[in-house]
Every structure is written in structure tokens, then in C-alpha cells.
Short mmCIF file of C-alpha atoms in Angstrom, two decimals:
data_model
loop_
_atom_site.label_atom_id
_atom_site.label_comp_id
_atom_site.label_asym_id
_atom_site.label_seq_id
_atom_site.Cartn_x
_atom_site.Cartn_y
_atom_site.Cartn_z
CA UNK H 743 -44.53 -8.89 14.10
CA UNK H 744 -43.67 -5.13 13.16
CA UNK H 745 -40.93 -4.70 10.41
CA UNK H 746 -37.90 -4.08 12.67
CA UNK H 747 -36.63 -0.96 10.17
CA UNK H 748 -39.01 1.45 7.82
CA UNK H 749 -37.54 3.95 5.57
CA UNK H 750 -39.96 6.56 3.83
CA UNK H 751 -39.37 9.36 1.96
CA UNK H 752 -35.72 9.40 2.48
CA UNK H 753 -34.03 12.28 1.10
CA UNK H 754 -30.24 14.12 1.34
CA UNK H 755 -28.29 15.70 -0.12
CA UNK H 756 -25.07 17.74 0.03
CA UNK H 757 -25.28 21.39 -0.88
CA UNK H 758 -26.96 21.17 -4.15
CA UNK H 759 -26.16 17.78 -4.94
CA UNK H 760 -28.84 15.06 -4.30
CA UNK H 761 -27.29 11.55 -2.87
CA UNK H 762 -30.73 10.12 -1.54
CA UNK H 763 -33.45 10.88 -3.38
CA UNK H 764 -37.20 9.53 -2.26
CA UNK H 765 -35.63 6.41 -0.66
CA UNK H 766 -38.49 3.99 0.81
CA UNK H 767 -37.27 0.58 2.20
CA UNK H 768 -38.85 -1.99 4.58
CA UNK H 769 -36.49 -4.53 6.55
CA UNK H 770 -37.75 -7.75 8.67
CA UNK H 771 -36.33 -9.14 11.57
CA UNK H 772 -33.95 -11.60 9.82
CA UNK H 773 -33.60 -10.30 6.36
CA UNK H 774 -30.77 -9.47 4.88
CA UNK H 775 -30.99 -7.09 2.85
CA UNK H 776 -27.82 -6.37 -0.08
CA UNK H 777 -27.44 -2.76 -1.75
CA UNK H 778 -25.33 -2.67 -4.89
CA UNK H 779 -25.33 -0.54 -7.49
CA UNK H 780 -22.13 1.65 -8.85
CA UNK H 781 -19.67 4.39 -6.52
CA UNK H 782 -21.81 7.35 -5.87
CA UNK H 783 -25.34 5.83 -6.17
CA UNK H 784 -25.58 6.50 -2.59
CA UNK H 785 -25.16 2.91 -0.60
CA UNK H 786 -22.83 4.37 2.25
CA UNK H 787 -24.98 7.23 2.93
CA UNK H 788 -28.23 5.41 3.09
CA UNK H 789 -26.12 3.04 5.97
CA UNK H 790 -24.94 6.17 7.35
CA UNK H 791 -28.62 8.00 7.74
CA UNK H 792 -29.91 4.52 9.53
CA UNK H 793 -27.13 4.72 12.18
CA UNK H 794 -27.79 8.56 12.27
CA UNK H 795 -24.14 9.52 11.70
CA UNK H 796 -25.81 11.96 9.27
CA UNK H 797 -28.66 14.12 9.75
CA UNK H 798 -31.64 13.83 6.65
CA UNK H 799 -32.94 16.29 5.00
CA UNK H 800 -36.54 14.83 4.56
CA UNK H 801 -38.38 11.88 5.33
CA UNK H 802 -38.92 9.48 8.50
CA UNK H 803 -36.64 6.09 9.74
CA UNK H 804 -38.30 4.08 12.24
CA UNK H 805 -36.62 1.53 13.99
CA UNK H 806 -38.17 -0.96 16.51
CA UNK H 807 -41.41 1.03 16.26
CA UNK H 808 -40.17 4.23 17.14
CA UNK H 809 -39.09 7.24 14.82
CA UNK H 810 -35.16 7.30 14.98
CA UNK H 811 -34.83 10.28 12.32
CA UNK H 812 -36.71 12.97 15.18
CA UNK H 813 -34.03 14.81 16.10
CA UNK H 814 -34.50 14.59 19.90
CA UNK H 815 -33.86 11.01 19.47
CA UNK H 816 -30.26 10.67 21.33
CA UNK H 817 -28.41 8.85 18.34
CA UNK H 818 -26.17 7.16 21.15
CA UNK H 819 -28.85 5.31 22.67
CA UNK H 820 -29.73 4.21 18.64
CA UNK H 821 -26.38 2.99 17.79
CA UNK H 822 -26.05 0.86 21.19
CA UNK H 823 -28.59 -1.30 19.33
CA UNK H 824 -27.22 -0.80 15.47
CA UNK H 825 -23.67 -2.26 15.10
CA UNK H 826 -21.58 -0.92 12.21
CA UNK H 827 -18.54 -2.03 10.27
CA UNK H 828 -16.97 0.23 8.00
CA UNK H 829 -14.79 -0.17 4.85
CA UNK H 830 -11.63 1.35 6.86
CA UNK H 831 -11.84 -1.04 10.01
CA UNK H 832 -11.83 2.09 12.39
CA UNK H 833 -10.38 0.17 15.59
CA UNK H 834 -8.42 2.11 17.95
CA UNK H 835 -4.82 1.54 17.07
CA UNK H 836 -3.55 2.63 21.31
CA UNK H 837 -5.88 -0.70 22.22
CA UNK H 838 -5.47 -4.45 22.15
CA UNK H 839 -8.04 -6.23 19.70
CA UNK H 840 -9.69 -7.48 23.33
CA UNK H 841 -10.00 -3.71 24.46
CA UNK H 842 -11.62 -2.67 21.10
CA UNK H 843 -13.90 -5.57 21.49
CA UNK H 844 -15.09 -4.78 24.99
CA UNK H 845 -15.00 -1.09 25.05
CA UNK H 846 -18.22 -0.30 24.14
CA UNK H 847 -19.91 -3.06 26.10
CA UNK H 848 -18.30 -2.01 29.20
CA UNK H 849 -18.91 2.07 28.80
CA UNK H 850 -22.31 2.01 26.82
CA UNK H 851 -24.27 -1.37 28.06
CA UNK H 852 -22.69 -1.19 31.37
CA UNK H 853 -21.33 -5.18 31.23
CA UNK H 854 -18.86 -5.80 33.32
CA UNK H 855 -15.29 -6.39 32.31
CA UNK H 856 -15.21 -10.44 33.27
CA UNK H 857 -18.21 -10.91 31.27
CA UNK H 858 -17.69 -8.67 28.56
CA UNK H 859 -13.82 -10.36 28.18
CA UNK H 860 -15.55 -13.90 28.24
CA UNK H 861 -17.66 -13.02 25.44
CA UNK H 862 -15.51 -10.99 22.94
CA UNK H 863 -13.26 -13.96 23.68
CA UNK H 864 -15.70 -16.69 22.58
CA UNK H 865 -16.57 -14.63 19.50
CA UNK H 866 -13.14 -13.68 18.85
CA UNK H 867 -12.24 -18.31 19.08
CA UNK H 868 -15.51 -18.39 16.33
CA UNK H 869 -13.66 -15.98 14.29
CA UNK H 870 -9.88 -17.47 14.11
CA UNK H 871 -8.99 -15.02 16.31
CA UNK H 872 -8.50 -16.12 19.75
CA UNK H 873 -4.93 -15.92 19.33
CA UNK H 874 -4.42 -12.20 18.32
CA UNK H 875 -6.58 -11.36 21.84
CA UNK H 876 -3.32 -9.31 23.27
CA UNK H 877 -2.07 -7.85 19.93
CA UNK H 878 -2.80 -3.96 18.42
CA UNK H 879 -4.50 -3.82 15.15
CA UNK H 880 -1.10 -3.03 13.21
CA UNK H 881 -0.19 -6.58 14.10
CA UNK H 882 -2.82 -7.61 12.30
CA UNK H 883 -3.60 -8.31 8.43
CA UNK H 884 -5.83 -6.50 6.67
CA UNK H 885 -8.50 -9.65 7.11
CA UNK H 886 -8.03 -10.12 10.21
CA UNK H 887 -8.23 -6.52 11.09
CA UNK H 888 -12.13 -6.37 9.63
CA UNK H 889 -12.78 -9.95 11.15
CA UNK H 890 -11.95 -8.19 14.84
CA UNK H 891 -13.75 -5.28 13.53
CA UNK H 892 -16.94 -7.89 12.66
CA UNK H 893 -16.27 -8.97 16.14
CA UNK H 894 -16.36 -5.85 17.89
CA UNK H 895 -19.83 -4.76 16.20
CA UNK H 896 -21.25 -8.07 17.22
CA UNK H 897 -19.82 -7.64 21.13
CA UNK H 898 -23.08 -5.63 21.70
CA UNK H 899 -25.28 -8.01 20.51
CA UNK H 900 -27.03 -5.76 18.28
CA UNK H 901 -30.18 -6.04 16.77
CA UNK H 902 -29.44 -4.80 13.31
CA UNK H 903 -26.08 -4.83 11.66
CA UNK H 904 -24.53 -2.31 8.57
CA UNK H 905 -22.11 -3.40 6.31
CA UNK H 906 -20.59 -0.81 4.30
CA UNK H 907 -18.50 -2.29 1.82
CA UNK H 908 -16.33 -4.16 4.12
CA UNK H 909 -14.21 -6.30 1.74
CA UNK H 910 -13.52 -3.31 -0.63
CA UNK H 911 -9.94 -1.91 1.18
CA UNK H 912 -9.07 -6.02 1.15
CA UNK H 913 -7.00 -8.13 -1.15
CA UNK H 914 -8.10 -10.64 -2.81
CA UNK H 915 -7.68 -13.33 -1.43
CA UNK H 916 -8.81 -12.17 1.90
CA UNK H 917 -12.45 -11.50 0.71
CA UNK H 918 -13.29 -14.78 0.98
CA UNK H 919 -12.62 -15.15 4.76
CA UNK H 920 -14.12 -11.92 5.88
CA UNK H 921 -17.05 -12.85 3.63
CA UNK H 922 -17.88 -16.23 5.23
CA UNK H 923 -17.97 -14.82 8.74
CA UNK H 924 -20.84 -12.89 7.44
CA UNK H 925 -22.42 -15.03 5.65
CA UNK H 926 -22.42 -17.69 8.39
CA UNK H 927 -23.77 -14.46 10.54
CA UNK H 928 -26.54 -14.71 7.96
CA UNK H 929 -27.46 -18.14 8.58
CA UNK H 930 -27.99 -17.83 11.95
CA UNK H 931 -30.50 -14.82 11.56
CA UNK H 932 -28.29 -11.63 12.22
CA UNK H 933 -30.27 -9.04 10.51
CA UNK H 934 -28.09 -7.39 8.27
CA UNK H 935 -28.26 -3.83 5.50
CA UNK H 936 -24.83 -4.79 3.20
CA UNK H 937 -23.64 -2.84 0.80
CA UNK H 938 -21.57 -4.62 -1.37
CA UNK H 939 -19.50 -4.78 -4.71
CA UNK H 940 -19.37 -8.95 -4.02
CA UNK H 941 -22.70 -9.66 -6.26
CA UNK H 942 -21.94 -13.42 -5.63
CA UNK H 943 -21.84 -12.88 -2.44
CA UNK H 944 -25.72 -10.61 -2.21
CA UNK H 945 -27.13 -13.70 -4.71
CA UNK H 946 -26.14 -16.17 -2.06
CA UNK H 947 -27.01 -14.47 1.23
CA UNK H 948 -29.34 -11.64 0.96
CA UNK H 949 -33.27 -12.44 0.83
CA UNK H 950 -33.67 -9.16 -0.88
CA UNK H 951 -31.59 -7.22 -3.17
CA UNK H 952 -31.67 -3.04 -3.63
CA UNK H 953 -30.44 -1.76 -6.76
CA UNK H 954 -29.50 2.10 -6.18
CA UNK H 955 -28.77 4.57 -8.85
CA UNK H 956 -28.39 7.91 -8.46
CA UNK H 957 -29.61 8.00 -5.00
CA UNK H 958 -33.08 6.10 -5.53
CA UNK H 959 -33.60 2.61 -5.33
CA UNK H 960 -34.55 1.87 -8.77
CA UNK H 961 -35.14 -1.73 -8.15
CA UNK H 962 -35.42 -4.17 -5.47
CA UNK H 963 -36.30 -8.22 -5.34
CA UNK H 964 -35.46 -11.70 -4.59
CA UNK H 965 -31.79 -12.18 -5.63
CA UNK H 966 -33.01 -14.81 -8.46
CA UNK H 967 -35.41 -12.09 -10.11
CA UNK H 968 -33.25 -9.29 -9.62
CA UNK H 969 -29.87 -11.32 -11.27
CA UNK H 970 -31.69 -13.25 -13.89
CA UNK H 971 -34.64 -11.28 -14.90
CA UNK H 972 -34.03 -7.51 -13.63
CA UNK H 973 -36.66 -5.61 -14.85
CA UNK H 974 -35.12 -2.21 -15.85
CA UNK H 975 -32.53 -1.45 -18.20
CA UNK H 976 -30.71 0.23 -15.87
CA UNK H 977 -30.18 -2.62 -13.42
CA UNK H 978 -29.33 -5.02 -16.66
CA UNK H 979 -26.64 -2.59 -17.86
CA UNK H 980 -25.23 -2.59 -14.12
CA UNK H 981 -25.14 -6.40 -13.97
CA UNK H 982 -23.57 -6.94 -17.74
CA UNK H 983 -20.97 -4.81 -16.27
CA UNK H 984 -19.59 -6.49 -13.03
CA UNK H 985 -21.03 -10.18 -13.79
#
């Protein structure tokens, strides 16, 4: 079998500053792959070129086979197959948790509502959230708000799933409940790009993990070689840091 994503030559920037610089990355179906490596080394913005919410300056993303980063590809018809959760939640505050969760299944995949409403509901039950079907997002904590927004990436049933930093805006002790959904996501063979500050978290889940600095990947392994035995300085000076 193909690798489901292929990143070569990845390169952006800003102006005259550089944020992705050379990036190459191959993902299988089923891996889960964790990026960490300090603010600024460019984690969000490589999640951000894969779901083509920004345009690349050089270099080619294919995805299923077929070259995502050609700019006649419709980036609509991309993302109906790449769910995303971002660090800010970004649910619609005028809609019920339900409505957020179905919205997109109903006006991009065509399901209709009954169907769509029975399955948001059984993922919302998985999540502890079958009771907060009928509320708005302000009703919500800030756990439970990324938990429904967890849900309403995985309403689409999407073939690859980006995590940009999605405990970061969360106190603490709410990590560890938003962090289990995934992880149990993980186990049952959601293929998943994190990016992530939690590095207990990336050595327990991820079968590979990317070390960014500066926009280039500057190392990349199994989490036991990369958190034991990283090979550059640069990657040991990272870990003495937050471990």
C-alpha cells in the first residue's frame, strides 16, 4: 500500500522570513505521527499547508496518490477528507454542539440529517458528551469545548486527522481528558499529524516523532530513539528543556 501523505521539498515563508524550510515527510495509513519542537519552529504551519489553508511557496504534498499542493486542486474537496482541530476550538458559537457536529456532514458529504444526528450522537455518548447535545459552546468548559470540537472533525469520518496543539489554550487539569480521547483515537488506527507541547503524551502514542527547528525537521524517529538517544544536539538541548 501507497503512503497515504508525502511531503517533499516543502518550503514557505512569510515575506522574507522562512517558516518551512526543505520540509520532506512520509506518513502511513495508521501512523501517528507527533511534531514538537519550540513556538515558531513551524509545527502549525506545516498542519496548515497539508489542509491547504495556506498556499506553499515550493515543493509538492500528495495525498491519497494525488498532488494536493497543484493549485487547481479545489482545497474543499481536500479538507472533506482531512479533519482539523485547532488550538482555539473554532465551533460556531449561534449553533448547538449537535449542529456543529453535523453541519459539515449534511452540507459537504451530503448525509442526511437523521443519519448524520445518529452518528454525531453516538460519538458525542463515546466522548462524555451526550448530555451537552442541545447546549451552545459557551455552556461548555474549556475541555469539553475541544472534546465536541474532536467530535466534530471525526463526524466526517476522515481519513487523516491534524492536531494543532489542542491542549495548549486548556488548564491543567483538563489535558488529561482531551488527551485520552486522542489517544484512544490512536489505538484504534485514526491516522493522525499532532503537534504537541505534551512530550509524554508523543512518547506514548506517536509511532514516529518530528523534531522541527527553525522550519526544517532536524530530526525524526521512533519515540524511544528520539527521547533517549536523540542524535543531534539540538534535539537534546530541546528535550533537557521541557523533560
Amino acid at each position: 500500500m501507497s503512503a497515504l501523505v508525502e511531503v517533499s521539498g516543502l518550503r514557505k515563508s512569510y515575506d522574507d522570513k522562512v517558516v518551512l524550510d526543505d520540509v520532506s515527510l512520509t506518513v502511513q495509513h495508521h501512523d501517528v505521527i507527533c511534531l514538537i519542537g519550540s513556538s515558531g519552529s513551524g509545527k502549525s504551519t506545516l498542519l496548515r499547508c497539508l489542509n491547504l489553508l495556506e498556499e506553499i511557496d515550493d515543493g509538492v504534498i500528495t495525498f491519497e496518490g494525488r498532488e494536493i499542493s497543484d493549485p487547481r486542486v479545489d482545497p474543499r474537496e481536500v479538507r472533506s477528507r482531512i479533519g482539523m482541530v485547532f488550538q482555539a476550538y473554532n465551533l460556531f458559537p449561534h449553533l448547538t454542539v449537535l449542529e456543529n457536529c453535523t453541519l459539515a456532514p449534511r452540507l459537504v458529504h451530503g448525509v442526511r440529517r437523521a443519519d448524520a444526528d445518529a452518528h454525531a450522537r453516538e460519538l458525542l455518548a463515546r466522548f462524555g458528551l451526550q448530555d451537552y447535545a442541545a447546549q451552545h459552546p459557551d455552556r461548555l468548559s474549556g475541555g469539553q469545548q475541544q472534546r465536541a470540537a474532536l467530535v466534530r472533525a471525526m463526524c466526517t469520518s476522515p481519513t487523516l486527522l491534524l492536531l494543532d496543539e489542542i491542549t495548549a489554550a486548556l488548564d491543567p487539569e483538563l489535558v488529561g481528558e482531551v488527551l485520552s480521547i486522542v489517544r484512544s483515537e490512536a489505538e484504534a488506527g485514526t491516522t493522525m499529524i499532532i503537534a504537541t507541547h505534551e512530550m509524554d503524551f508523543a512518547r506514548d502514542v506517536a509511532t514516529t516523532v518530528c523534531f522541527l527547528h527553525e522550519g526544517r525537521i532536524l530530526e525524526q524517529g521512533p519515540p524511544a530513539q528520539i527521547f533517549t538517544a536523540p542524535r543531534e544536539e539540538r534535539t537534546r538541548q530541546f528535550l533537557r528543556r521541557v523533560l
